[in-house]
mmCIF file of C-alpha atoms and ligand atoms in Angstrom:
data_model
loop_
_atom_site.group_PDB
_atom_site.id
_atom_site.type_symbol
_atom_site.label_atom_id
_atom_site.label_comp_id
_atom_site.label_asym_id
_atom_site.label_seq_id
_atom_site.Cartn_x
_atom_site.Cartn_y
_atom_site.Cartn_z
ATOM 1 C CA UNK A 1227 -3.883 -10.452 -12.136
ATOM 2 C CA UNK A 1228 -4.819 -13.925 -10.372
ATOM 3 C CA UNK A 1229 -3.429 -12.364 -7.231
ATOM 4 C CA UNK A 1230 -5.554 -9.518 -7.232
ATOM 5 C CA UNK A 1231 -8.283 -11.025 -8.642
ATOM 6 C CA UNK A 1232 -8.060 -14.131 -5.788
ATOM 7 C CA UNK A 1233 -7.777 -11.223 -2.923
ATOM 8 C CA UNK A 1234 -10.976 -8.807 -4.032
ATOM 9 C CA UNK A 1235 -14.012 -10.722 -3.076
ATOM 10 C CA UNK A 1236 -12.846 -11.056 0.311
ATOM 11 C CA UNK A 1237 -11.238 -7.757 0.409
ATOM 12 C CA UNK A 1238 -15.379 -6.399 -0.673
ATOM 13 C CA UNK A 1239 -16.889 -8.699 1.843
ATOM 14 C CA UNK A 1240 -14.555 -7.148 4.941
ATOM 15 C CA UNK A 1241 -15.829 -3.495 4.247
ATOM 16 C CA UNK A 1242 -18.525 -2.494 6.750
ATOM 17 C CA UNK A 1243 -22.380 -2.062 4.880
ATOM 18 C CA UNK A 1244 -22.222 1.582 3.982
ATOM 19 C CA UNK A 1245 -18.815 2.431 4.726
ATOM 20 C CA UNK A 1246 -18.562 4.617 1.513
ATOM 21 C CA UNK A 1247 -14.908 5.664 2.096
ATOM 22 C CA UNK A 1248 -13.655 2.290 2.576
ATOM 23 C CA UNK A 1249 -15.284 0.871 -0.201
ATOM 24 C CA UNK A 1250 -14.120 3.533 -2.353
ATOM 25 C CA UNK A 1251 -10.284 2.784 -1.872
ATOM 26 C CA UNK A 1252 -11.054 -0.731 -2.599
ATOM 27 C CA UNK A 1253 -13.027 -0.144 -5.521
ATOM 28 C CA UNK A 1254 -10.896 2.192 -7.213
ATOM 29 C CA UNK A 1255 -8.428 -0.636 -7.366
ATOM 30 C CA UNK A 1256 -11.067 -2.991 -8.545
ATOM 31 C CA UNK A 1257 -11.574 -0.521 -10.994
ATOM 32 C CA UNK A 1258 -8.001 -0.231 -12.479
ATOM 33 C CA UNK A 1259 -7.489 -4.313 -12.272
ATOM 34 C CA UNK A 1260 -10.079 -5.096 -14.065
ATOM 35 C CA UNK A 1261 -9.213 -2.012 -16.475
ATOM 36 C CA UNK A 1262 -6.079 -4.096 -16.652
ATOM 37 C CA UNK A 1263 -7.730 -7.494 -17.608
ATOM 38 C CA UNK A 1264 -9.546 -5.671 -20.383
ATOM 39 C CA UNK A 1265 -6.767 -3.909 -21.505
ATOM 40 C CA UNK A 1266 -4.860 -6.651 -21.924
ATOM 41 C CA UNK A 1267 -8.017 -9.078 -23.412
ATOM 42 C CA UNK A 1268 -8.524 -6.227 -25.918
ATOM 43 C CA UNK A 1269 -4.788 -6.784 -27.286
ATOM 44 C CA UNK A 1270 -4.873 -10.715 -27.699
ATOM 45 C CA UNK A 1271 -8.222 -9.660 -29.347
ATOM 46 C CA UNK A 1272 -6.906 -7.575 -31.577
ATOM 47 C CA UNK A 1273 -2.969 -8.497 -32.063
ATOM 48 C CA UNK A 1274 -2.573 -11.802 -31.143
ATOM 49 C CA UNK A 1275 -5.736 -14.191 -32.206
ATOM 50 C CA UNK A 1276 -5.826 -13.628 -35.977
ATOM 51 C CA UNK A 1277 -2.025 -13.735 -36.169
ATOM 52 C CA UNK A 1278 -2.215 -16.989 -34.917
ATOM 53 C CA UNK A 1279 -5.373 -18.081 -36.787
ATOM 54 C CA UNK A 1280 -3.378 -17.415 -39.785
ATOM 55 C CA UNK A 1281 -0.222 -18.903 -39.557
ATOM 56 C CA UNK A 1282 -0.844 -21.885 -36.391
ATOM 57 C CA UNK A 1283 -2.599 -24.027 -39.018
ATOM 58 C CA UNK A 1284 -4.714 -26.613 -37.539
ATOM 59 C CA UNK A 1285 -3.581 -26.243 -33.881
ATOM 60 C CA UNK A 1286 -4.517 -22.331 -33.974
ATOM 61 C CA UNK A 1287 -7.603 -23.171 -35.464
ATOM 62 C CA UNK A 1288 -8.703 -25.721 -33.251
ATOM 63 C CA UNK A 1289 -7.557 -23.539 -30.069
ATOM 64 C CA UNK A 1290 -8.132 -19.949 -30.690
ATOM 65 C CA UNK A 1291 -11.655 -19.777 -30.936
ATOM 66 C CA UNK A 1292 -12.242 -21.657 -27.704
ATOM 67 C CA UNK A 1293 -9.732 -18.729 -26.534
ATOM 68 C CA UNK A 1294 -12.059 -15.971 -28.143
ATOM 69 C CA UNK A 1295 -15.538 -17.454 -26.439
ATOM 70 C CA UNK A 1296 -13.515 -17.475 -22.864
ATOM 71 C CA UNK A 1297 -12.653 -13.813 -23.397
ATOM 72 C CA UNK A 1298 -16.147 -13.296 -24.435
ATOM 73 C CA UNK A 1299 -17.590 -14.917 -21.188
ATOM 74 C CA UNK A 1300 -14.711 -13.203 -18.958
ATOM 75 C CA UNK A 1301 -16.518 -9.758 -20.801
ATOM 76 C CA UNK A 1302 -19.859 -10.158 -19.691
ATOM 77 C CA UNK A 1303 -18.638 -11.102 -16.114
ATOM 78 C CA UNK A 1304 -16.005 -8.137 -16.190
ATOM 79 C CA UNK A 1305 -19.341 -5.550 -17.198
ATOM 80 C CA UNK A 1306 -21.723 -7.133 -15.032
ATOM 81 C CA UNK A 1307 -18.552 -6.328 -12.153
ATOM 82 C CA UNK A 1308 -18.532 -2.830 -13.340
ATOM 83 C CA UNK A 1309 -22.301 -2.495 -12.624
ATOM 84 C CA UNK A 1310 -22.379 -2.919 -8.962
ATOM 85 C CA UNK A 1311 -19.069 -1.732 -8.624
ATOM 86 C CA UNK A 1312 -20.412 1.976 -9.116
ATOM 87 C CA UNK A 1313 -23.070 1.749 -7.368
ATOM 88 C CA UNK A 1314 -20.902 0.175 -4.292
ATOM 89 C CA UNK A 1315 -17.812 2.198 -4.597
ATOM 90 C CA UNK A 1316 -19.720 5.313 -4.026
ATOM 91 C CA UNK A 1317 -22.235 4.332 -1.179
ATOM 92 C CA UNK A 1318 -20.516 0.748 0.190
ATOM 93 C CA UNK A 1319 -23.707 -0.820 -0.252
ATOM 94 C CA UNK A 1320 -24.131 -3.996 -2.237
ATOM 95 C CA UNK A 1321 -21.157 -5.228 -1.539
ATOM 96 C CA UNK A 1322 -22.207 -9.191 -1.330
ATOM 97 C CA UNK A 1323 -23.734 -9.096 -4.397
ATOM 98 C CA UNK A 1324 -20.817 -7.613 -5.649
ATOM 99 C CA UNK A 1325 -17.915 -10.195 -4.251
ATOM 100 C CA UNK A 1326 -19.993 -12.982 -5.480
ATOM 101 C CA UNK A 1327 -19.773 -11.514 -9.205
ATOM 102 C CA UNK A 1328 -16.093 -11.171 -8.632
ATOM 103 C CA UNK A 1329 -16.372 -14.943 -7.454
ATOM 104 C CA UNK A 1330 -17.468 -15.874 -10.590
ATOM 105 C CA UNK A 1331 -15.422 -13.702 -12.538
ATOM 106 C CA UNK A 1332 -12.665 -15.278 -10.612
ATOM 107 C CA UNK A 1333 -13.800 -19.050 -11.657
ATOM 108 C CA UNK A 1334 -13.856 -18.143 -15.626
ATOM 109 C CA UNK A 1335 -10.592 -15.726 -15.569
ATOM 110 C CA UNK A 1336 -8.442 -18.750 -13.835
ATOM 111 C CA UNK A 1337 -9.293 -21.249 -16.737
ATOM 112 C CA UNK A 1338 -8.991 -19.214 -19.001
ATOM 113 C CA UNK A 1339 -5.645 -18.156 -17.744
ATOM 114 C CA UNK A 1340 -4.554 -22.066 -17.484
ATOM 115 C CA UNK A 1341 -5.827 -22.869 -20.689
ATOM 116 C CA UNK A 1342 -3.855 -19.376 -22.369
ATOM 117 C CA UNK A 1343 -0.402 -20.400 -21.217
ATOM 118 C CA UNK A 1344 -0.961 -24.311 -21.789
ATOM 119 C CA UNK A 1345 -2.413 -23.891 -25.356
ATOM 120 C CA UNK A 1346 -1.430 -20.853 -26.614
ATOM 121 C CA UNK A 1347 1.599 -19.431 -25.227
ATOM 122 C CA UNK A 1348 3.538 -22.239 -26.791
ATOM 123 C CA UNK A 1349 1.546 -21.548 -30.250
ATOM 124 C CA UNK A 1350 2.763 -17.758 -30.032
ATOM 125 C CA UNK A 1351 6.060 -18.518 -29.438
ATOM 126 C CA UNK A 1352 6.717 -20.417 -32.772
ATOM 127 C CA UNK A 1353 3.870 -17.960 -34.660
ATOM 128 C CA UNK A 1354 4.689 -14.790 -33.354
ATOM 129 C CA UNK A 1355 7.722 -12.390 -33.655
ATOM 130 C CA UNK A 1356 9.617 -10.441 -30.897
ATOM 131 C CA UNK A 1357 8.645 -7.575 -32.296
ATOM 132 C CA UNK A 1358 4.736 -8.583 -32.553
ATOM 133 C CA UNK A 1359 5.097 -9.760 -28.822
ATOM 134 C CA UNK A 1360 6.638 -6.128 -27.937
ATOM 135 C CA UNK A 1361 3.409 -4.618 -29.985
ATOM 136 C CA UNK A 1362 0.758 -6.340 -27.396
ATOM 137 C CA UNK A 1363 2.986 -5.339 -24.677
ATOM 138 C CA UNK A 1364 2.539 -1.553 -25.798
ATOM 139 C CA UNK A 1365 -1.028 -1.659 -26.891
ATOM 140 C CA UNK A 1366 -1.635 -2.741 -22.821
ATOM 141 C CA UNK A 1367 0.826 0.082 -21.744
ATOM 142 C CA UNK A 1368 -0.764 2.766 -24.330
ATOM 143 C CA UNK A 1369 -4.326 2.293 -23.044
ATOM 144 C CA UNK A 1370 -3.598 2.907 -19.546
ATOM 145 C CA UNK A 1371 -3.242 6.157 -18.150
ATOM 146 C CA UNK A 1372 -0.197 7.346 -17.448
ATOM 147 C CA UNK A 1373 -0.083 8.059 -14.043
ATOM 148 C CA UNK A 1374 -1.063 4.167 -13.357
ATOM 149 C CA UNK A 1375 1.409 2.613 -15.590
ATOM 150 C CA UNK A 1376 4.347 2.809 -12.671
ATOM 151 C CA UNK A 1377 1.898 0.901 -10.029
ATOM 152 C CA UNK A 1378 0.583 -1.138 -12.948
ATOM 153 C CA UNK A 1379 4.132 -2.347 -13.093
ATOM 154 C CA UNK A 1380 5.148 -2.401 -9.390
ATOM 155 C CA UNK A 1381 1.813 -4.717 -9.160
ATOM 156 C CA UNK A 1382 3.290 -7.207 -11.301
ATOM 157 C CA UNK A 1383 6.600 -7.022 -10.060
ATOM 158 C CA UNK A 1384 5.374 -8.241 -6.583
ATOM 159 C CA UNK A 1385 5.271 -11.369 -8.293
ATOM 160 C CA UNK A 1386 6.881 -11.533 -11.853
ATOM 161 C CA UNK A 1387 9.726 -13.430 -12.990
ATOM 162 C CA UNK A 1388 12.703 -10.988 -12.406
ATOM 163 C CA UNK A 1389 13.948 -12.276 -15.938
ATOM 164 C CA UNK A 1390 10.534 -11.457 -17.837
ATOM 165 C CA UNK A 1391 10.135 -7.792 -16.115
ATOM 166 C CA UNK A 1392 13.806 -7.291 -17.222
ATOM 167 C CA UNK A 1393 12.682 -8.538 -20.576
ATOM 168 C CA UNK A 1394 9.782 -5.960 -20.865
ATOM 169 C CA UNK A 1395 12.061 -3.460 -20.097
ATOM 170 C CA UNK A 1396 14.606 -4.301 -22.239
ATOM 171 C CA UNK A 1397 13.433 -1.739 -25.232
ATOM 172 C CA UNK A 1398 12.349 1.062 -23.149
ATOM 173 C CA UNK A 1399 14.210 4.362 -23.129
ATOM 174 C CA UNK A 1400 17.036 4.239 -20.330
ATOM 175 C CA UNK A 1401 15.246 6.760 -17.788
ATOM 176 C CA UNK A 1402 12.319 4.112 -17.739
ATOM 177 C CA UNK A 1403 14.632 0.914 -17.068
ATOM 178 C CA UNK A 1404 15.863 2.971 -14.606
ATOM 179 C CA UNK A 1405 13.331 4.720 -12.550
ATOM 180 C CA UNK A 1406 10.125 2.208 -13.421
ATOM 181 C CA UNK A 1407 11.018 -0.325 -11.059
ATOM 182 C CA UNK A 1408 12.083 1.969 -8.320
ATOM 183 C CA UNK A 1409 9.045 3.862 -8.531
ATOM 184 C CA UNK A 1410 6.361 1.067 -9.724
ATOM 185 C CA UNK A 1411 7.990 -1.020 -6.423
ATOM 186 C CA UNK A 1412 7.398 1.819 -4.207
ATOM 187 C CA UNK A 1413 3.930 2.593 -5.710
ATOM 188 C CA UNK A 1414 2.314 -1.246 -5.061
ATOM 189 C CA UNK A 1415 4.047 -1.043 -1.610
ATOM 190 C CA UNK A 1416 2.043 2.188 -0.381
ATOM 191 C CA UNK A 1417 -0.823 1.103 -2.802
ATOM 192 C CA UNK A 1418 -1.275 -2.507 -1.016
ATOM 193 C CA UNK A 1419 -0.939 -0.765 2.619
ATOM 194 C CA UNK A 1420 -3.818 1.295 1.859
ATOM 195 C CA UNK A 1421 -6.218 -1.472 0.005
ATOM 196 C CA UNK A 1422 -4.561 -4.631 1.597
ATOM 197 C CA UNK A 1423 -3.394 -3.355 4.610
ATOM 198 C CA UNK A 1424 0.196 -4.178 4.004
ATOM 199 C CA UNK A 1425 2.489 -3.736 1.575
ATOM 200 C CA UNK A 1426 3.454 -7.248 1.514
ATOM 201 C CA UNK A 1427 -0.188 -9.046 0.277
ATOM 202 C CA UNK A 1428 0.122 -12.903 0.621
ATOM 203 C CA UNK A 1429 1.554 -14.134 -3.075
ATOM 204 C CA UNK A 1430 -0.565 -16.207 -5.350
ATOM 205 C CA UNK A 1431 1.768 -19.556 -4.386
ATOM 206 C CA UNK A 1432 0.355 -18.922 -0.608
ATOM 207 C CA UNK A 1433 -3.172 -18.516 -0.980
ATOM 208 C CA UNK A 1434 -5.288 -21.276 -0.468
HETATM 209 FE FE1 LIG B 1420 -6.675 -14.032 -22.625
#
């Protein structure tokens, strides 16, 4: 997600004023990441904060509501996004206003992000079960269609821990271990030549 995120307003500001084919290739994957983010939000929404407000005791309840305002700010940026993005994904026009909203959307998703795994990842660990932890993967996987769940996946192999994306997979039906990271792999690699330009996109640890 920071990956992406970090690469889009640029990616935005390089398409040529009114090139309406360009701009929709790069704003359909706008589109799906930040269908991702939301995706994903709306789970720790809905799974994760009030299992943690009810059994993290004082450090839950002095954490997870600074966690709930952040997703709340992170919403209004990710809607104001969609805005422009439909009127620029269809005529490539707008397109500065547009990379400075992902700017800022940029600025609120990173803290947040640093703040998630310093505060609360450690919280859920000790608060939440396996199973529970398996449930928020599979609300993110159930809301996303189908067909975008094996570049979904490829897109966060680029750069995932080998051990965690073996991890995810762990409880999935064998065809899926099997063929997911074949197929998700091959997906981000044709997926980033057409919106990046390669299929190897500079990784998070290189960009400045
Ligand atoms: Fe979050």
């Amino acid at each position: 997600m920071r990956r992406e995120f970090r690469l889009l307003p640029q990616l935005i500001r390089d398409v040529v004023p009114g090139d309406a084919t360009r701009a929709a290739v790069v704003g359909a994957h706008a589109d799906l990441v930040c269908r991702v983010l939301h995706t994903h939000h709306e789970g720790e929404d809905a799974l994760l904060w009030p299992k943690l407000l009810d059994r993290g005791g004082e450090e839950a309840l002095s954490s997870v509501p600074m966690m709930e305002t952040q997703h709340r700010s992170i919403d209004r940026s990710l809607f104001e996004v969609s805005e422009l993005l439909r009127e620029w994904r269809s005529t490539g026009r707008g397109g500065e206003e547009l990379a400075d909203a992902f700017e800022l959307l940029l600025s609120v998703l990173v803290a947040h992000m640093a703040t998630e795994e310093k505060v609360v990842l450690p919280l859920a660990e000790r608060h939440v079960t396996a199973a529970e932890w398996r449930g928020l993967g599979e609300h993110g996987m159930g809301a996303i269609a189908k067909k975008d769940l094996p570049l979904t996946f490829g897109m966060a192999m680029y750069e995932g821990d080998p051990e965690v994306i073996k991890a995810v997979l762990a409880h999935a039906p064998l065809p899926v271990r099997l063929f997911v990271p074949v197929i998700g792999r091959r997906r981000y690699a044709a997926h980033a030549r057409r919106v990046h330009g390669t299929s190897r996109p500079a990784r998070l640890g290189t960009l400045v």
